[in-house]
Amino acid sequence: MYAVITTGGKQYKVAPGDRIRVSKLLGEVNTKVNFSEVLMLSDGANVTIGQPKVDGANVEATILNHGREKKVVTMKFKKRKDYFRKRGFRAHYTKVEIGQIVNR
């Protein structure tokens, strides 16, 4: 069984037991979170596609930890003008473990 969920503006294909990194979620470590925006649901034989979401379906997950991604560095440069800008950015993420996929 697997599902396609959306969170943080991105879509993820998940199955029970998967560990994924998503954009930062509010919540403490070892707490449960529900992803209610399920776009597609499959149990092997049957596939349910939402329009845009599958009604009554949600994915339960547990927060494992919070962290920050590797630094992304951007640079702007203009030749012969003594202009150089360097900026860095580290995005926050939350690592979750998918528990069960519920379809009511």
mmCIF file of C-alpha atoms in Angstrom, residues 5-84:
data_model
loop_
_atom_site.group_PDB
_atom_site.id
_atom_site.type_symbol
_atom_site.label_atom_id
_atom_site.label_comp_id
_atom_site.label_asym_id
_atom_site.label_seq_id
_atom_site.Cartn_x
_atom_site.Cartn_y
_atom_site.Cartn_z
ATOM 1 C CA ILE A 5 0.780 13.193 -0.188
ATOM 2 C CA THR A 6 1.517 16.884 -0.427
ATOM 3 C CA THR A 7 3.161 19.010 2.258
ATOM 4 C CA GLY A 8 5.233 22.146 2.074
ATOM 5 C CA GLY A 9 4.376 22.586 -1.608
ATOM 6 C CA LYS A 10 5.970 19.264 -2.580
ATOM 7 C CA GLN A 11 4.577 15.813 -3.316
ATOM 8 C CA TYR A 12 5.892 12.577 -1.809
ATOM 9 C CA LYS A 13 5.148 8.922 -2.587
ATOM 10 C CA VAL A 14 5.055 7.182 0.802
ATOM 11 C CA ALA A 15 4.470 3.697 2.173
ATOM 12 C CA PRO A 16 4.273 2.477 5.784
ATOM 13 C CA GLY A 17 7.741 2.388 7.339
ATOM 14 C CA ASP A 18 9.270 4.975 4.983
ATOM 15 C CA ARG A 19 11.422 7.747 6.418
ATOM 16 C CA ILE A 20 11.274 11.026 4.518
ATOM 17 C CA ARG A 21 12.479 14.604 4.930
ATOM 18 C CA VAL A 22 9.797 17.259 4.584
ATOM 19 C CA SER A 23 9.814 21.025 5.022
ATOM 20 C CA LYS A 24 9.857 22.071 8.667
ATOM 21 C CA LEU A 25 6.771 21.019 10.630
ATOM 22 C CA LEU A 26 5.711 22.322 14.014
ATOM 23 C CA GLY A 27 5.838 19.680 16.723
ATOM 24 C CA GLU A 28 8.161 17.982 19.151
ATOM 25 C CA VAL A 29 10.194 14.854 18.493
ATOM 26 C CA ASN A 30 8.224 11.582 18.905
ATOM 27 C CA THR A 31 4.852 13.262 18.398
ATOM 28 C CA LYS A 32 2.319 12.165 15.796
ATOM 29 C CA VAL A 33 1.400 14.247 12.755
ATOM 30 C CA ASN A 34 -1.319 13.667 10.177
ATOM 31 C CA PHE A 35 -1.014 14.473 6.496
ATOM 32 C CA SER A 36 -4.597 14.953 5.342
ATOM 33 C CA GLU A 37 -3.812 16.101 1.801
ATOM 34 C CA VAL A 38 -3.682 12.681 0.127
ATOM 35 C CA LEU A 39 -3.676 13.003 -3.665
ATOM 36 C CA MET A 40 -3.617 9.295 -4.556
ATOM 37 C CA LEU A 41 -4.070 6.033 -2.701
ATOM 38 C CA SER A 42 -3.170 2.500 -3.797
ATOM 39 C CA ASP A 43 -3.622 -0.796 -1.964
ATOM 40 C CA GLY A 44 -2.146 -3.014 -4.668
ATOM 41 C CA ALA A 45 -5.288 -3.890 -6.613
ATOM 42 C CA ASN A 46 -7.264 -0.656 -6.324
ATOM 43 C CA VAL A 47 -6.061 2.853 -7.091
ATOM 44 C CA THR A 48 -8.001 5.886 -5.872
ATOM 45 C CA ILE A 49 -7.169 9.249 -7.391
ATOM 46 C CA GLY A 50 -8.489 12.354 -5.666
ATOM 47 C CA GLN A 51 -10.002 15.361 -7.347
ATOM 48 C CA PRO A 52 -7.912 17.059 -5.961
ATOM 49 C CA LYS A 53 -7.780 15.095 -2.660
ATOM 50 C CA VAL A 54 -9.021 11.661 -1.604
ATOM 51 C CA ASP A 55 -11.890 12.260 0.831
ATOM 52 C CA GLY A 56 -11.471 10.674 4.261
ATOM 53 C CA ALA A 57 -7.886 9.555 3.692
ATOM 54 C CA ASN A 58 -4.907 10.584 5.782
ATOM 55 C CA VAL A 59 -1.390 9.432 6.502
ATOM 56 C CA GLU A 60 -0.144 9.158 10.071
ATOM 57 C CA ALA A 61 3.528 9.775 10.801
ATOM 58 C CA THR A 62 5.901 10.263 13.730
ATOM 59 C CA ILE A 63 8.425 13.089 13.936
ATOM 60 C CA LEU A 64 11.939 11.638 14.280
ATOM 61 C CA ASN A 65 14.049 14.811 14.361
ATOM 62 C CA HIS A 66 14.497 18.348 13.086
ATOM 63 C CA GLY A 67 17.545 19.596 11.236
ATOM 64 C CA ARG A 68 18.984 21.835 8.564
ATOM 65 C CA GLU A 69 19.985 21.001 5.011
ATOM 66 C CA LYS A 70 23.412 21.589 3.504
ATOM 67 C CA LYS A 71 24.198 25.214 2.752
ATOM 68 C CA VAL A 72 23.187 26.606 -0.620
ATOM 69 C CA VAL A 73 25.439 29.486 -1.685
ATOM 70 C CA THR A 74 24.367 32.102 -4.222
ATOM 71 C CA MET A 75 26.707 34.655 -5.768
ATOM 72 C CA LYS A 76 26.198 37.829 -7.772
ATOM 73 C CA PHE A 77 29.100 39.344 -9.636
ATOM 74 C CA LYS A 78 29.630 42.236 -12.045
ATOM 75 C CA LYS A 79 32.928 42.341 -13.821
ATOM 76 C CA ARG A 80 35.103 45.457 -13.566
ATOM 77 C CA LYS A 81 32.626 47.167 -11.199
ATOM 78 C CA ASP A 82 33.988 45.979 -7.839
ATOM 79 C CA TYR A 83 30.648 44.295 -7.127
ATOM 80 C CA PHE A 84 30.459 40.866 -5.516
#
